[in-house]
Coordinates of C-alpha atoms in Angstrom, one line a residue:
M13 CA -48.3 -57.4 0.1
A14 CA -49.4 -60.8 -0.9
A15 CA -50.6 -63.2 1.8
L16 CA -51.3 -66.7 2.2
V17 CA -54.3 -68.3 4.2
Q18 CA -53.6 -71.6 6.3
G19 CA -56.1 -72.9 8.6
G20 CA -57.7 -69.9 9.0
V21 CA -54.9 -67.7 9.8
L22 CA -53.5 -64.9 7.5
R23 CA -49.8 -65.3 7.3
P24 CA -47.3 -63.2 5.3
R25 CA -45.6 -64.4 2.2
A26 CA -42.0 -65.6 2.8
M27 CA -39.2 -63.7 0.7
P28 CA -37.7 -65.7 -2.1
Q29 CA -34.8 -67.6 -1.3
R30 CA -32.6 -65.8 -3.8
R31 CA -32.7 -62.4 -1.9
S32 CA -31.7 -63.6 1.7
I33 CA -28.7 -65.5 -0.2
F34 CA -27.6 -62.1 -1.8
R35 CA -27.7 -60.4 1.9
V36 CA -26.2 -63.1 3.3
A37 CA -23.2 -63.1 1.1
A38 CA -22.8 -59.3 1.3
L39 CA -22.7 -59.4 5.2
A40 CA -20.4 -62.3 5.1
A41 CA -17.9 -59.9 2.7
A42 CA -17.9 -56.9 4.7
P43 CA -15.1 -57.9 7.4
F44 CA -12.8 -58.8 4.3
A45 CA -13.8 -55.6 2.8
A46 CA -12.8 -53.6 5.8
Y47 CA -9.5 -55.6 6.8
S48 CA -8.4 -55.3 2.8
M49 CA -9.0 -51.1 3.5
W50 CA -7.2 -51.4 6.6
S51 CA -4.4 -53.1 5.5
G52 CA -3.8 -50.8 2.5
L53 CA -3.5 -48.0 5.2
R54 CA -0.9 -49.7 7.2
P55 CA 3.1 -49.5 6.6
Q56 CA 4.0 -52.4 4.4
A57 CA 7.5 -53.6 4.7
S58 CA 9.4 -54.9 1.4
S59 CA 10.3 -58.4 0.6
R60 CA 13.6 -58.2 2.1
S61 CA 14.4 -59.8 5.7
V62 CA 14.2 -58.0 8.7
D63 CA 17.7 -57.1 9.0
D64 CA 18.0 -55.8 5.5
M65 CA 14.9 -53.9 5.9
Q66 CA 15.8 -50.2 6.0
E67 CA 13.0 -48.2 4.7
L68 CA 9.3 -48.6 5.0
V69 CA 6.8 -48.4 1.8
F70 CA 3.4 -46.6 2.6
V71 CA 0.7 -47.2 0.4
S72 CA -2.5 -45.6 0.5
P73 CA -5.8 -46.6 -1.2
P74 CA -6.4 -45.2 -4.7
V75 CA -10.0 -44.0 -3.2
L76 CA -8.5 -41.5 -0.8
Q77 CA -6.1 -39.6 -3.4
C78 CA -7.1 -36.5 -5.4
E79 CA -6.0 -36.9 -8.7
S80 CA -7.5 -33.0 -9.6
G81 CA -5.8 -31.6 -6.4
P82 CA -7.5 -29.5 -4.0
R83 CA -9.7 -26.6 -5.2
S84 CA -7.9 -23.0 -4.4
S85 CA -11.0 -21.0 -4.8
S86 CA -14.7 -20.9 -5.4
R87 CA -16.5 -21.1 -8.6
V88 CA -17.2 -17.5 -8.9
T89 CA -13.3 -16.7 -8.2
M90 CA -12.5 -19.6 -11.0
A91 CA -14.7 -18.1 -13.6
A92 CA -13.6 -14.7 -13.0
G93 CA -9.9 -15.7 -14.0
K94 CA -6.9 -17.4 -12.8
P95 CA -6.0 -16.2 -9.0
A96 CA -2.4 -14.3 -9.2
K97 CA -1.7 -15.9 -5.8
P98 CA -3.7 -18.0 -3.1
G99 CA -6.1 -15.5 -1.7
G100 CA -5.4 -13.0 -4.0
R101 CA -7.3 -10.6 -6.8
P102 CA -8.3 -12.9 -9.9
V103 CA -6.3 -12.2 -12.9
D104 CA -8.0 -12.5 -16.3
V105 CA -5.5 -14.9 -18.7
N106 CA -6.6 -14.1 -21.9
S107 CA -6.1 -10.2 -21.3
P108 CA -2.3 -9.2 -21.5
P109 CA -1.1 -7.6 -18.0
V110 CA -1.4 -4.2 -17.4
D111 CA 1.0 -2.2 -14.8
V112 CA -1.3 0.3 -13.0
A113 CA 0.6 0.5 -9.7
P114 CA 2.0 3.8 -8.1
A115 CA 5.2 5.0 -10.1
S116 CA 8.6 4.5 -8.1
S117 CA 11.1 7.0 -7.6
A118 CA 13.3 4.9 -9.8
E119 CA 11.3 5.7 -13.1
N120 CA 12.7 7.5 -15.9
I121 CA 10.9 9.7 -18.3
A122 CA 10.3 6.6 -21.0
M123 CA 8.9 4.5 -18.1
Q124 CA 6.6 7.2 -16.7
F125 CA 4.9 7.6 -20.4
D126 CA 5.0 3.9 -20.9
R127 CA 2.8 3.5 -17.4
V128 CA 0.3 6.2 -18.6
A129 CA -0.2 5.0 -21.7
K130 CA -0.9 1.9 -20.4
R131 CA -3.4 3.2 -17.6
A132 CA -5.0 4.9 -20.5
V133 CA -5.6 1.6 -22.4
W134 CA -7.2 -0.3 -19.4
L135 CA -9.4 2.7 -18.5
K136 CA -11.2 2.9 -21.4
Q137 CA -11.7 -0.8 -20.9
Q138 CA -13.5 -0.2 -17.9
K139 CA -17.5 0.6 -18.0
G140 CA -19.8 2.2 -15.6
K141 CA -18.9 1.8 -12.0
F142 CA -16.2 -0.1 -12.6
V143 CA -14.1 3.0 -13.9
P144 CA -12.0 4.0 -10.6
W145 CA -12.1 7.6 -8.9
G146 CA -9.3 10.1 -9.8
A147 CA -7.3 11.5 -12.5
K148 CA -7.5 10.5 -15.8
P149 CA -4.8 10.8 -18.4
W150 CA -6.6 12.9 -21.0
D151 CA -7.6 15.2 -18.3
P152 CA -6.5 18.8 -18.8
H153 CA -3.5 19.3 -16.4
K154 CA -4.4 21.6 -13.0
F155 CA -3.9 21.9 -9.2
R156 CA -6.0 19.6 -7.1
K157 CA -5.2 20.6 -3.8
V158 CA -2.4 21.7 -1.2
Q159 CA -1.5 20.3 2.0
I160 CA 0.4 22.5 4.8
V161 CA 1.8 20.6 7.4
V162 CA 3.6 21.6 10.7
N163 CA 5.3 18.6 12.4
L164 CA 6.7 19.2 16.3
E165 CA 9.1 17.2 18.5
P166 CA 7.2 15.2 21.4
K167 CA 8.1 17.8 24.3
Q168 CA 7.3 20.5 22.2
A169 CA 3.7 19.1 21.1
A170 CA 3.3 18.6 24.7
N171 CA 3.4 22.2 25.1
S172 CA 0.1 23.9 24.8
K173 CA 1.4 27.5 24.1
I174 CA 3.6 26.3 21.2
M175 CA 0.4 24.2 19.8
A176 CA -1.6 27.3 20.0
Q177 CA 1.0 29.6 18.5
V178 CA 1.2 27.1 15.5
V179 CA -2.6 26.9 15.0
A180 CA -2.8 30.6 14.8
E181 CA 0.1 30.8 12.3
I182 CA -1.6 28.3 10.1
R183 CA -4.9 30.1 10.1
A184 CA -3.4 33.3 9.5
I185 CA -1.6 32.2 6.4
T186 CA -4.2 29.9 4.8
G187 CA -7.4 31.4 6.4
K188 CA -8.6 27.9 7.5
H189 CA -8.9 26.1 10.7
P190 CA -5.8 23.3 11.0
K191 CA -6.4 19.8 11.9
I192 CA -4.4 18.5 15.3
K193 CA -2.2 15.7 13.9
L194 CA -2.0 12.7 16.4
S195 CA 0.5 9.9 16.5
K196 CA -0.8 6.5 15.0
V197 CA 1.9 4.4 16.5
N198 CA 4.5 4.0 19.5
D199 CA 7.8 4.9 18.6
A200 CA 10.2 4.3 21.8
I201 CA 12.8 5.8 20.0
K202 CA 11.7 9.2 19.2
G203 CA 9.5 9.1 22.1
W204 CA 5.8 9.0 20.6
R205 CA 3.2 7.4 22.0
K206 CA 0.0 6.5 20.0
G207 CA -2.9 9.2 20.4
M208 CA -0.1 11.9 21.4
T209 CA -0.6 15.5 19.7
K210 CA 2.1 15.5 16.8
G211 CA 1.6 18.8 15.1
A212 CA -1.1 20.3 12.6
M213 CA -2.2 20.1 9.1
V214 CA -4.6 21.7 7.0
W215 CA -6.0 20.9 3.4
L216 CA -6.7 23.8 0.9
Q217 CA -8.9 23.4 -2.3
G218 CA -10.8 25.8 -4.6
Q219 CA -10.4 29.7 -4.0
L220 CA -8.3 29.4 -0.9
M221 CA -5.9 26.9 -2.7
E222 CA -5.7 29.4 -5.7
D223 CA -4.8 32.5 -3.3
F224 CA -2.3 30.4 -1.5
L225 CA -0.6 29.6 -4.5
T226 CA -0.5 33.0 -6.0
R227 CA 0.8 34.1 -2.6
L228 CA 3.4 31.6 -2.6
N229 CA 4.8 32.4 -6.1
M230 CA 4.7 36.3 -5.8
V231 CA 5.3 36.9 -1.8
Y232 CA 6.4 33.9 -0.1
L233 CA 9.2 32.4 -2.4
P234 CA 10.7 35.5 -3.1
R235 CA 11.5 36.2 0.8
V236 CA 13.2 33.2 1.3
R237 CA 16.7 33.9 2.3
D238 CA 19.1 32.5 -0.5
F239 CA 16.5 31.0 -2.6
E240 CA 18.1 29.9 -5.8
G241 CA 14.8 28.4 -7.4
I242 CA 12.9 25.0 -6.7
A243 CA 14.9 21.8 -8.0
P244 CA 13.6 19.9 -10.3
N245 CA 14.1 16.8 -8.6
D246 CA 11.5 17.8 -6.0
V247 CA 9.0 16.8 -8.3
T248 CA 7.9 13.2 -8.1
S249 CA 7.3 10.7 -10.9
L250 CA 3.6 11.1 -10.1
G251 CA 3.5 15.1 -10.7
D252 CA 3.4 16.2 -7.0
L253 CA 5.9 19.0 -5.4
T254 CA 6.8 19.0 -2.1
L255 CA 8.7 22.3 -0.6
K256 CA 9.9 22.9 2.7
I257 CA 10.6 26.5 4.5
D258 CA 12.7 26.3 7.2
N259 CA 10.9 29.1 9.2
Q260 CA 8.3 31.8 9.5
E261 CA 10.3 34.6 7.7
P262 CA 8.8 34.1 4.2
F263 CA 5.3 34.6 5.6
K264 CA 4.5 38.2 5.7
E265 CA 1.1 37.7 7.5
L266 CA 3.1 36.4 10.8
D267 CA 5.5 39.5 10.9
E268 CA 3.1 40.8 13.5
M269 CA 3.1 37.8 15.8
V270 CA 6.9 37.8 16.0
D271 CA 6.9 39.4 19.8
N272 CA 4.5 36.6 20.9
R273 CA 6.6 33.7 19.0
E274 CA 7.6 30.7 21.2
L275 CA 9.2 28.4 18.7
I276 CA 10.8 28.7 15.4
H277 CA 9.6 25.5 13.2
S278 CA 9.4 24.5 9.6
F279 CA 6.5 24.2 7.2
K280 CA 6.4 21.3 4.8
I281 CA 4.1 22.0 1.8
N282 CA 2.9 19.5 -0.6
I283 CA 1.3 20.6 -4.0
I284 CA -0.9 17.6 -5.4
T285 CA -1.5 17.9 -9.1
N286 CA -3.6 15.5 -11.7
C287 CA -0.2 15.4 -13.7
L288 CA 0.9 11.5 -14.0
T289 CA 4.4 12.4 -15.1
Q290 CA 7.1 14.2 -13.9
P291 CA 7.4 16.4 -17.3
D292 CA 3.9 17.1 -17.6
A293 CA 4.0 18.4 -14.1
L294 CA 7.0 20.5 -14.6
N295 CA 5.4 22.2 -17.5
L296 CA 2.0 22.8 -15.4
L297 CA 4.5 24.4 -12.7
K298 CA 6.4 26.6 -15.1
G299 CA 3.3 28.0 -16.5
Y300 CA 1.8 29.0 -13.5
G301 CA 4.9 30.8 -12.7
F302 CA 6.9 28.8 -10.0
P303 CA 10.7 29.5 -10.4
F304 CA 12.8 26.4 -10.9
G305 CA 16.6 26.3 -10.6
D306 CA 19.4 23.6 -11.4
P307 CA 18.6 20.1 -10.4
R308 CA 20.0 18.8 -7.4
I309 CA 23.1 16.5 -7.7
K310 CA 22.7 13.4 -5.5
A311 CA 25.3 13.2 -2.8
R312 CA 27.6 9.9 -3.3
K313 CA 27.4 7.4 -1.0
L314 CA 30.2 7.1 1.5
T315 CA 32.5 3.9 1.8
K316 CA 33.0 2.6 5.1
E317 CA 36.2 4.1 5.6
E318 CA 34.9 7.5 4.7
A319 CA 31.9 7.0 6.9
L320 CA 34.4 6.1 10.0
Q321 CA 36.6 9.1 9.1
A322 CA 33.4 11.3 9.1
K323 CA 31.8 10.0 12.2
Y324 CA 34.9 9.7 14.5
G325 CA 37.4 12.0 13.0
G326 CA 40.0 9.5 12.1
K327 CA 39.7 7.7 15.5
G328 CA 39.3 4.3 15.6
T329 CA 40.1 3.9 11.6
K330 CA 42.7 1.3 10.7
K331 CA 46.0 2.3 9.4
K332 CA 47.4 1.3 6.2

């Protein structure tokens, strides 16, 4: 730093006069800038008189307005594609939308095959670890697994003798120890509390599944009373079949346990296949030997008057 020597004393050199003038001017203009910004935030009345004034006009400074709008996602999400909804999975704008959602019960045959074709195209576009696990449209049709479920009432499931009977029956039928079902929610209407015993279930795969399906076609279904075949409507649009057997009579392995039986209950059998449409599942089941009958006709929905007639037997209905 330059310095001046005056009278033998080293003194600092004075700042140029032009720099001090700019600094004083900036300090003097600061209050006016702050006042102008604050006045922009306050409501400003129109030029009309106070009596005629009915509304206030709020003027915000331009520096507080966001021209491009708030950013709804991060840079990584924006690079992956436009989000379908706030916080949702990003969707690629360039590629056409592909419907890979599970089929509903309202699907017809054409809609089912169209869904499978779209899924096949989408699966072929995936590479490596991005290919989802599960059945593919080009896989040979086969059975995946079988589920056998016994659901009980709250008072029945609380009885240890009945639960022991259910476990023993499922073990005799399937050759595998079942898993105890527990209630997941509280239901005051049905009397369930979370964690209560609800029944028993078992999953069969491999050789145990094949043996059970063979006995189901050869032994169990022919022993069902007044059996007229499986309704094709029981096969879902995703290729799964659900059967319900009302009692223990069709199961030959349970004949010797009839004297010690505490309760007569039903069995629910779910047959899971890798078929993605109802026609493919029907061809697989018919080829295996499942007996199918006529389709079940849907019951007509009752009108309000017919519902009252069926519920109260004519009492309380309006007379025409």
